PDB file of C-alpha atoms in Angstrom:
ATOM      1  CA  MET A   1      82.142 105.433 119.816  1.00  0.00           C
ATOM      2  CA  SER A   2      80.232 107.060 117.012  1.00  0.00           C
ATOM      3  CA  ASP A   3      79.621 110.235 118.995  1.00  0.00           C
ATOM      4  CA  PHE A   4      83.324 110.981 119.580  1.00  0.00           C
ATOM      5  CA  ASP A   5      84.409 114.079 117.648  1.00  0.00           C
ATOM      6  CA  ASP A   6      87.975 113.196 116.752  1.00  0.00           C
ATOM      7  CA  THR A   7      88.394 116.469 114.859  1.00  0.00           C
ATOM      8  CA  SER A   8      88.480 118.257 118.198  1.00  0.00           C
ATOM      9  CA  VAL A   9      91.853 116.721 119.126  1.00  0.00           C
ATOM     10  CA  HIS A  10      93.773 117.254 115.893  1.00  0.00           C
ATOM     11  CA  GLY A  11      94.970 120.707 116.876  1.00  0.00           C
ATOM     12  CA  ASP A  12      96.769 119.167 119.848  1.00  0.00           C
ATOM     13  CA  LEU A  13      98.635 116.563 117.765  1.00  0.00           C
ATOM     14  CA  SER A  14     101.960 117.771 116.440  1.00  0.00           C
ATOM     15  CA  LEU A  15     103.431 114.381 115.576  1.00  0.00           C
ATOM     16  CA  PRO A  16     103.732 113.083 112.002  1.00  0.00           C
ATOM     17  CA  LYS A  17     100.825 110.875 110.923  1.00  0.00           C
ATOM     18  CA  LEU A  18     100.579 108.287 108.137  1.00  0.00           C
ATOM     19  CA  ALA A  19      97.534 106.383 106.920  1.00  0.00           C
ATOM     20  CA  PHE A  20      97.849 103.794 104.175  1.00  0.00           C
ATOM     21  CA  ALA A  21      95.899 100.984 102.582  1.00  0.00           C
ATOM     22  CA  GLY A  22      95.893  98.898  99.458  1.00  0.00           C
ATOM     23  CA  GLU A  23      93.754 100.075  96.556  1.00  0.00           C
ATOM     24  CA  ALA A  24      91.479  97.044  97.005  1.00  0.00           C
ATOM     25  CA  ASP A  25      91.546  97.050 100.817  1.00  0.00           C
ATOM     26  CA  ARG A  26      87.953  96.084 101.480  1.00  0.00           C
ATOM     27  CA  ILE A  27      87.092  93.238 103.840  1.00  0.00           C
ATOM     28  CA  VAL A  28      83.740  91.488 103.573  1.00  0.00           C
ATOM     29  CA  TYR A  29      82.969  89.400 106.638  1.00  0.00           C
ATOM     30  CA  GLY A  30      80.634  86.436 106.511  1.00  0.00           C
ATOM     31  CA  GLU A  31      77.604  85.469 108.513  1.00  0.00           C
ATOM     32  CA  ASN A  32      79.636  84.536 111.601  1.00  0.00           C
ATOM     33  CA  PHE A  33      80.802  88.154 111.814  1.00  0.00           C
ATOM     34  CA  GLY A  34      77.520  89.876 111.007  1.00  0.00           C
ATOM     35  CA  ARG A  35      78.056  90.238 107.248  1.00  0.00           C
ATOM     36  CA  VAL A  36      79.897  93.496 107.836  1.00  0.00           C
ATOM     37  CA  THR A  37      81.989  95.167 105.155  1.00  0.00           C
ATOM     38  CA  VAL A  38      85.024  97.227 106.185  1.00  0.00           C
ATOM     39  CA  ASP A  39      86.088  99.408 103.270  1.00  0.00           C
ATOM     40  CA  ILE A  40      89.423 100.780 104.440  1.00  0.00           C
ATOM     41  CA  ALA A  41      90.566 102.089 101.047  1.00  0.00           C
ATOM     42  CA  GLY A  42      87.156 103.636 100.422  1.00  0.00           C
ATOM     43  CA  ALA A  43      87.223 105.413 103.773  1.00  0.00           C
ATOM     44  CA  LEU A  44      90.717 106.768 103.081  1.00  0.00           C
ATOM     45  CA  ARG A  45      89.715 108.001  99.632  1.00  0.00           C
ATOM     46  CA  LYS A  46      86.539 109.604 100.946  1.00  0.00           C
ATOM     47  CA  ASN A  47      88.286 111.320 103.860  1.00  0.00           C
ATOM     48  CA  GLU A  48      91.665 112.052 102.267  1.00  0.00           C
ATOM     49  CA  PRO A  49      91.162 115.830 101.941  1.00  0.00           C
ATOM     50  CA  THR A  50      90.133 116.122 105.585  1.00  0.00           C
ATOM     51  CA  LEU A  51      92.948 113.867 106.762  1.00  0.00           C
ATOM     52  CA  ARG A  52      95.480 115.935 104.826  1.00  0.00           C
ATOM     53  CA  GLN A  53      94.017 119.114 106.290  1.00  0.00           C
ATOM     54  CA  PHE A  54      94.736 117.656 109.738  1.00  0.00           C
ATOM     55  CA  GLY A  55      98.332 116.858 108.795  1.00  0.00           C
ATOM     56  CA  TRP A  56      98.045 113.217 107.751  1.00  0.00           C
ATOM     57  CA  ASP A  57     100.025 111.763 104.880  1.00  0.00           C
ATOM     58  CA  VAL A  58      97.758 109.393 102.964  1.00  0.00           C
ATOM     59  CA  VAL A  59      98.990 106.627 100.679  1.00  0.00           C
ATOM     60  CA  ILE A  60      96.814 104.303  98.624  1.00  0.00           C
ATOM     61  CA  ILE A  61      99.052 101.462  97.446  1.00  0.00           C
ATOM     62  CA  PRO A  62      98.125 100.882  93.789  1.00  0.00           C
ATOM     63  CA  GLY A  63      96.954  97.604  92.344  1.00  0.00           C
ATOM     64  CA  ASN A  64      93.501  96.131  91.851  1.00  0.00           C
ATOM     65  CA  VAL A  65      94.648  93.013  93.736  1.00  0.00           C
ATOM     66  CA  MET A  66      96.177  95.049  96.571  1.00  0.00           C
ATOM     67  CA  ASP A  67      93.744  93.878  99.252  1.00  0.00           C
ATOM     68  CA  HIS A  68      94.236  94.071 103.010  1.00  0.00           C
ATOM     69  CA  THR A  69      96.436  90.986 103.222  1.00  0.00           C
ATOM     70  CA  LYS A  70      98.688  91.918 100.294  1.00  0.00           C
ATOM     71  CA  ALA A  71      99.006  95.564 101.334  1.00  0.00           C
ATOM     72  CA  MET A  72     100.311  94.563 104.760  1.00  0.00           C
ATOM     73  CA  GLN A  73     103.085  92.291 103.503  1.00  0.00           C
ATOM     74  CA  PRO A  74     106.594  93.547 104.334  1.00  0.00           C
ATOM     75  CA  GLU A  75     107.672  93.719 100.683  1.00  0.00           C
ATOM     76  CA  THR A  76     104.718  96.014  99.968  1.00  0.00           C
ATOM     77  CA  VAL A  77     104.531  98.173 103.055  1.00  0.00           C
ATOM     78  CA  LEU A  78     108.223  98.706 103.859  1.00  0.00           C
ATOM     79  CA  PRO A  79     108.840 100.779 100.699  1.00  0.00           C
ATOM     80  CA  VAL A  80     106.018 103.048 101.911  1.00  0.00           C
ATOM     81  CA  ILE A  81     106.943 103.229 105.581  1.00  0.00           C
ATOM     82  CA  LYS A  82     110.752 103.397 105.486  1.00  0.00           C
ATOM     83  CA  PRO A  83     111.087 106.608 103.456  1.00  0.00           C
ATOM     84  CA  TRP A  84     108.189 108.162 105.356  1.00  0.00           C
ATOM     85  CA  LEU A  85     109.885 107.404 108.672  1.00  0.00           C
ATOM     86  CA  ALA A  86     113.213 108.725 107.398  1.00  0.00           C
ATOM     87  CA  ALA A  87     111.588 111.953 106.207  1.00  0.00           C
ATOM     88  CA  ASN A  88     109.426 112.506 109.279  1.00  0.00           C
ATOM     89  CA  LEU A  89     111.154 111.076 112.317  1.00  0.00           C
ATOM     90  CA  LEU A  90     114.878 111.370 111.802  1.00  0.00           C
TER      91      LEU A  90
END
């Protein structure tokens, strides 16, 4: 829903929040999927100050080959998530 103002709910959220993506996390879909591009890393970079203002921790996993598939592999994402969980939920 493009008309949903998600900023209106952030004041009610007191839980820890983490957003992460690989530096090259940008998915380009072909004709069968409408030739849509989903630029996850770009969206995080663009909105990082606002996300941080609302209490989000934002991590861009470095590496020019760190696309969506590589950034979601356990050996890549666990070193990001495990210490974050330990610091925020224990």
